[in-house]
JSON list of C-alpha atoms in Angstrom, two decimals:
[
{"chain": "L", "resi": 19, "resn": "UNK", "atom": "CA", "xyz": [221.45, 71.57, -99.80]},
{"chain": "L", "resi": 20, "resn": "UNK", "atom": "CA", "xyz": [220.85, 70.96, -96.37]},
{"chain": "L", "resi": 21, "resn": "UNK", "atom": "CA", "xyz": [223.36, 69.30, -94.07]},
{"chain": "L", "resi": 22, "resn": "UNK", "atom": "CA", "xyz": [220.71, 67.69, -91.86]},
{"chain": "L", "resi": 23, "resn": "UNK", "atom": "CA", "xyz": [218.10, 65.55, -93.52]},
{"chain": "L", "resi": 24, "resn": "UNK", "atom": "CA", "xyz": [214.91, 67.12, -92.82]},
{"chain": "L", "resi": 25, "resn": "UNK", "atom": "CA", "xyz": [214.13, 63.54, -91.67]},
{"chain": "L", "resi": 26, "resn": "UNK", "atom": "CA", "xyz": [216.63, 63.96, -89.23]},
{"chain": "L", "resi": 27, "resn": "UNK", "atom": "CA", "xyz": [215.29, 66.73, -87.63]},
{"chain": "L", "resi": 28, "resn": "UNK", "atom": "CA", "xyz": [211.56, 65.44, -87.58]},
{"chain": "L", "resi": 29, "resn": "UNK", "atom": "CA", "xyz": [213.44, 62.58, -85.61]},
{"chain": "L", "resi": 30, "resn": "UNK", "atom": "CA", "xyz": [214.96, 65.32, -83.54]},
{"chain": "L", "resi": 31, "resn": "UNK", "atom": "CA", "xyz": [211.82, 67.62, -82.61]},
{"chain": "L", "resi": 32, "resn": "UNK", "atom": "CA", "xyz": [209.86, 63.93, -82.42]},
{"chain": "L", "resi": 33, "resn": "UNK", "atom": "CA", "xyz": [206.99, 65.34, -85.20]},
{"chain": "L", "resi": 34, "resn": "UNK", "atom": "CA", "xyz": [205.53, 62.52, -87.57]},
{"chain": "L", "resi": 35, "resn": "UNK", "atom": "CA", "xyz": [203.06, 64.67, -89.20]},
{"chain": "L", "resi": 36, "resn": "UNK", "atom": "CA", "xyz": [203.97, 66.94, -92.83]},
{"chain": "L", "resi": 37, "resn": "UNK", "atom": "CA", "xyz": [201.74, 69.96, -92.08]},
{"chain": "L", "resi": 38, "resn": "UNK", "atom": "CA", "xyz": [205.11, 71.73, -90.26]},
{"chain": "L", "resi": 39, "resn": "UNK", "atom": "CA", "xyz": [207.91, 71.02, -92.88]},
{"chain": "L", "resi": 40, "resn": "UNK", "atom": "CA", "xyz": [208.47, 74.14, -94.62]},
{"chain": "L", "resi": 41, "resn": "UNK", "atom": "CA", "xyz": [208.77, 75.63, -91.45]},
{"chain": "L", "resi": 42, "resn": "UNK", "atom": "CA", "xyz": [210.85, 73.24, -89.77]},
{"chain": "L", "resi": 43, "resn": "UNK", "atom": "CA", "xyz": [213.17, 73.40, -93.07]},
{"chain": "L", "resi": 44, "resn": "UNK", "atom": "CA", "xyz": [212.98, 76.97, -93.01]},
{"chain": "L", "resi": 45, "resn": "UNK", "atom": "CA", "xyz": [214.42, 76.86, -89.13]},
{"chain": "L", "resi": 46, "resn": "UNK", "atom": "CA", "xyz": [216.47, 73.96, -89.76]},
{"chain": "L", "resi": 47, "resn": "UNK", "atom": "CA", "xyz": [218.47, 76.26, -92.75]},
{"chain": "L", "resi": 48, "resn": "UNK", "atom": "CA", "xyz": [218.60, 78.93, -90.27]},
{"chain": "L", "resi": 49, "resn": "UNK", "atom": "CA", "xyz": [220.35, 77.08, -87.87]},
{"chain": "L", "resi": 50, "resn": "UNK", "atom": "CA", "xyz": [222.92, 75.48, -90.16]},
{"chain": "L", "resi": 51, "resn": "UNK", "atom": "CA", "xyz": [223.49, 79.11, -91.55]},
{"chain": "L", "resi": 52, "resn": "UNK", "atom": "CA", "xyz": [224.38, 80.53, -87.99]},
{"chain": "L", "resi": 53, "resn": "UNK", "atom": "CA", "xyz": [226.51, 77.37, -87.15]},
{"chain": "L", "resi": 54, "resn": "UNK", "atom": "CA", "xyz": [228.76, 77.46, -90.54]},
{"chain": "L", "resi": 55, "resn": "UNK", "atom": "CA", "xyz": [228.65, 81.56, -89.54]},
{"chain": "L", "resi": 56, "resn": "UNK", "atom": "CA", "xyz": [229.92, 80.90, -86.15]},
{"chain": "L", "resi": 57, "resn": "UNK", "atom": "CA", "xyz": [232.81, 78.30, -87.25]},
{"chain": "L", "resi": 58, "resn": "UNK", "atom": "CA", "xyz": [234.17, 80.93, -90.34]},
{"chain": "L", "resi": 59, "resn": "UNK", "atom": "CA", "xyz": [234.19, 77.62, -92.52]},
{"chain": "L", "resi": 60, "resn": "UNK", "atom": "CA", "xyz": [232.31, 75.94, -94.82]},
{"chain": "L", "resi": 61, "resn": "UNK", "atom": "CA", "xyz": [230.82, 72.54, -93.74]},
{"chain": "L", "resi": 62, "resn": "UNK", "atom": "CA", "xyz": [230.12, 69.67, -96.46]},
{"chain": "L", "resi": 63, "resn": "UNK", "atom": "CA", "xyz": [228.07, 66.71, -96.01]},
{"chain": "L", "resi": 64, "resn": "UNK", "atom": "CA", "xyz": [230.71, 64.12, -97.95]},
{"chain": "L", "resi": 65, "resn": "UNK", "atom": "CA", "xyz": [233.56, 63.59, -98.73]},
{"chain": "L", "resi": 66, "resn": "UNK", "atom": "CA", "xyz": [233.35, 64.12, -102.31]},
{"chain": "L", "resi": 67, "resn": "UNK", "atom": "CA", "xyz": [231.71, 67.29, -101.95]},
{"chain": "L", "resi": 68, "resn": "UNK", "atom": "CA", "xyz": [234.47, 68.82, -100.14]},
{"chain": "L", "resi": 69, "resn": "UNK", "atom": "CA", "xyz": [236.67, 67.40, -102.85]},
{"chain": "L", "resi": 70, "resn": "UNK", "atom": "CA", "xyz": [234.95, 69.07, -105.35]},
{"chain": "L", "resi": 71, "resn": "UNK", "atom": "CA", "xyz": [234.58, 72.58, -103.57]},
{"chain": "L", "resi": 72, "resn": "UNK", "atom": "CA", "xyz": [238.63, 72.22, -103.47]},
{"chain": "L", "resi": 73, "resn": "UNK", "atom": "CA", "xyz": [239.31, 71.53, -106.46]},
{"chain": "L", "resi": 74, "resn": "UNK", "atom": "CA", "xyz": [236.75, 74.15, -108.18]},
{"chain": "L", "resi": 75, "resn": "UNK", "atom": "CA", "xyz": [238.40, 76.96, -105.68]},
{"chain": "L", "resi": 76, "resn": "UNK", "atom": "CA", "xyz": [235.45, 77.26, -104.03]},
{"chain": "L", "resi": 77, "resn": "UNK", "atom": "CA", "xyz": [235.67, 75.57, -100.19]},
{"chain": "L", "resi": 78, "resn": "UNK", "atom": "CA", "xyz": [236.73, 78.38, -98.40]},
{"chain": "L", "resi": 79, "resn": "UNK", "atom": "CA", "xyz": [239.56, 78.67, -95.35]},
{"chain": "L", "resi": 80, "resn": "UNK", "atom": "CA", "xyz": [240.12, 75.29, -93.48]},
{"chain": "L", "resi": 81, "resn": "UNK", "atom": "CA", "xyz": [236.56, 73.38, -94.72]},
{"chain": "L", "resi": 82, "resn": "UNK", "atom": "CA", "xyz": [235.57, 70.59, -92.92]},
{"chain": "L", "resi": 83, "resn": "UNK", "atom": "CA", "xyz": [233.12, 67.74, -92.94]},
{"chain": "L", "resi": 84, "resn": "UNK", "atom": "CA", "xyz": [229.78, 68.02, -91.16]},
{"chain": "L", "resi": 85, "resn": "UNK", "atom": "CA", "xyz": [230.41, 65.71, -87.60]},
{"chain": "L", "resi": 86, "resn": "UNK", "atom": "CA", "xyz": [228.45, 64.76, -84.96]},
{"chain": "L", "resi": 87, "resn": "UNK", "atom": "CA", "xyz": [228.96, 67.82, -82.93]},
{"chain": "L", "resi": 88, "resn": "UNK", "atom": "CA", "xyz": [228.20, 70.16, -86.09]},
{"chain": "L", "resi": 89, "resn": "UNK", "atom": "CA", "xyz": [224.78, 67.85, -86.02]},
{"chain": "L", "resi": 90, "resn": "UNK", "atom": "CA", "xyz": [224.23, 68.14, -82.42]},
{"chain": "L", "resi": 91, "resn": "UNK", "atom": "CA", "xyz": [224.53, 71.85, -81.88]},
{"chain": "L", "resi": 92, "resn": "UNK", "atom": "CA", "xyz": [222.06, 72.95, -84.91]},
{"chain": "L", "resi": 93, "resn": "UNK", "atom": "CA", "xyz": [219.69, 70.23, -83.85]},
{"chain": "L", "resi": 94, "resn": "UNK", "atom": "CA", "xyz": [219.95, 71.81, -80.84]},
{"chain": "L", "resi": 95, "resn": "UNK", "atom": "CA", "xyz": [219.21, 75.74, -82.42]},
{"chain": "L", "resi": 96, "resn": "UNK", "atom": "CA", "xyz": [216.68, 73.92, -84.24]},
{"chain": "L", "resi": 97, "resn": "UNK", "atom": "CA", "xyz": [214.46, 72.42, -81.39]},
{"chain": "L", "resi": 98, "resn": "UNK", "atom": "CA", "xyz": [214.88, 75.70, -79.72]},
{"chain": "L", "resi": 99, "resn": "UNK", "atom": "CA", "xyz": [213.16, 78.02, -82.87]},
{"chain": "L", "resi": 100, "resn": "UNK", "atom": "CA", "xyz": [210.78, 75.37, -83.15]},
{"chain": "L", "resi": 101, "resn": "UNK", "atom": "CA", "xyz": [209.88, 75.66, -79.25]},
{"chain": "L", "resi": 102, "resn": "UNK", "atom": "CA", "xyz": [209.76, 79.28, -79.33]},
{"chain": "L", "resi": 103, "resn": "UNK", "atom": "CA", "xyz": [208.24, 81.01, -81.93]},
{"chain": "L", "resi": 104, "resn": "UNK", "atom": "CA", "xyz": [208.53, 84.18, -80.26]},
{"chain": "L", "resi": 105, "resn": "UNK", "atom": "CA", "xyz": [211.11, 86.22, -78.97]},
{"chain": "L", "resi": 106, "resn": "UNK", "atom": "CA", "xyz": [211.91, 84.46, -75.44]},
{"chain": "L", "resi": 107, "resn": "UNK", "atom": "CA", "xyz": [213.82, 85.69, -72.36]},
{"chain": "L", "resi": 108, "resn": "UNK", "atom": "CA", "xyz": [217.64, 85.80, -72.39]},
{"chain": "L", "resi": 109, "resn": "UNK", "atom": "CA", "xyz": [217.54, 83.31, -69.74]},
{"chain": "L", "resi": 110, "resn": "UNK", "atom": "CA", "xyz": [215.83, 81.09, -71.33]},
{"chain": "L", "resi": 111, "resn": "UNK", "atom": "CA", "xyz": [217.78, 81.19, -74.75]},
{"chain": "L", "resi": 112, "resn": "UNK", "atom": "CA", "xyz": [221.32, 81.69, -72.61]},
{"chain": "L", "resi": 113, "resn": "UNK", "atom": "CA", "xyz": [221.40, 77.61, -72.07]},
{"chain": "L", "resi": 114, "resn": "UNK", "atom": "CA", "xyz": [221.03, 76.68, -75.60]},
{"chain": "L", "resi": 115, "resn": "UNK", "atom": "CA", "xyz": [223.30, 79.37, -76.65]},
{"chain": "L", "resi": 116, "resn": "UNK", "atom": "CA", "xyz": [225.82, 78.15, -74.25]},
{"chain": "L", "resi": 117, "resn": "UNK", "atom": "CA", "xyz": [225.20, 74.14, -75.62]},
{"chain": "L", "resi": 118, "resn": "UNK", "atom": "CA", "xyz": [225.54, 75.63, -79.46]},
{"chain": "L", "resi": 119, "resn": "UNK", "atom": "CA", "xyz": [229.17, 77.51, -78.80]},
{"chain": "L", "resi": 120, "resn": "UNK", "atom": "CA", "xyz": [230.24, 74.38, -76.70]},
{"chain": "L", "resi": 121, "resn": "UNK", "atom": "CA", "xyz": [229.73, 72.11, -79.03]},
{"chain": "L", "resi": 122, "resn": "UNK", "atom": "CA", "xyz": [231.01, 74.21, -82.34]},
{"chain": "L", "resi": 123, "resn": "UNK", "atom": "CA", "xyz": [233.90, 76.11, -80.26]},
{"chain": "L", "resi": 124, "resn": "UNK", "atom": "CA", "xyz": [236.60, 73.09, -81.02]},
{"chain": "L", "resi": 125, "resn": "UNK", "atom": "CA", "xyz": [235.69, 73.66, -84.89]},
{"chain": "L", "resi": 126, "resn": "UNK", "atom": "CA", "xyz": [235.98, 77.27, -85.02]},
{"chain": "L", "resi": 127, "resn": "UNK", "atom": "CA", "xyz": [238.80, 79.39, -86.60]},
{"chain": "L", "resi": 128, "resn": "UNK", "atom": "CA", "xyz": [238.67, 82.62, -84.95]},
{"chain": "L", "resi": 129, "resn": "UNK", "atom": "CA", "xyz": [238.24, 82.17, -81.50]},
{"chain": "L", "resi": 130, "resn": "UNK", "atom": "CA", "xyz": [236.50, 85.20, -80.54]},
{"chain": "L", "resi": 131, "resn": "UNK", "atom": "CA", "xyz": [233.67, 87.63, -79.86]}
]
């Protein structure tokens, strides 16, 4: 289950049509996936969930629920695999790489490479 409707990030990438969604929840996935990667945590949407992964053994070291920065920075991986397609230039993916650690570096639990 997704973390981020994929409402959410139509709102995001401002598309209103349905001809793009399995991609866009095929991109959106693969940004949540390299977020909860990058933090070394699992991330649940409620409350209850997190409960639940606790108390079945199952949530991992440290989890946490999803927050507005977790939002922000795979919105912001999202909008950039939607834009580019294609491999792009390392100085054009260096600023959103740059806006995804910022945002997710306060979260993380192994501050490192």
């Amino acid at each position: 289950m997704s973390l981020i409707t994929l409402d959410e990030a139509k709102l995001h990438l401002r598309i209103d049509h349905n001809f793009d969604d399995a991609d866009i929840q095929l991109k959106l996935d693969a940004a949540e996936e390299q977020a909860i990667n990058f933090l070394e945590r699992q991330v649940y949407a409620t409350d209850d969930e997190l409960k639940q992964a606790v108390f079945s053994n199952k949530a991992g070291d440290r989890p946490m629920l999803v927050n507005s920065s977790f939002k922000s920075a795979v919105l912001l991986l999202l909008g950039h695999l939607y834009e580019n397609r294609e491999e792009t230039s390392a100085a054009n993916s260096s600023n959103v790489k740059y806006g995804f650690e910022r945002l997710l570096n306060p979260y993380r639990i192994h501050i490192g490479v």
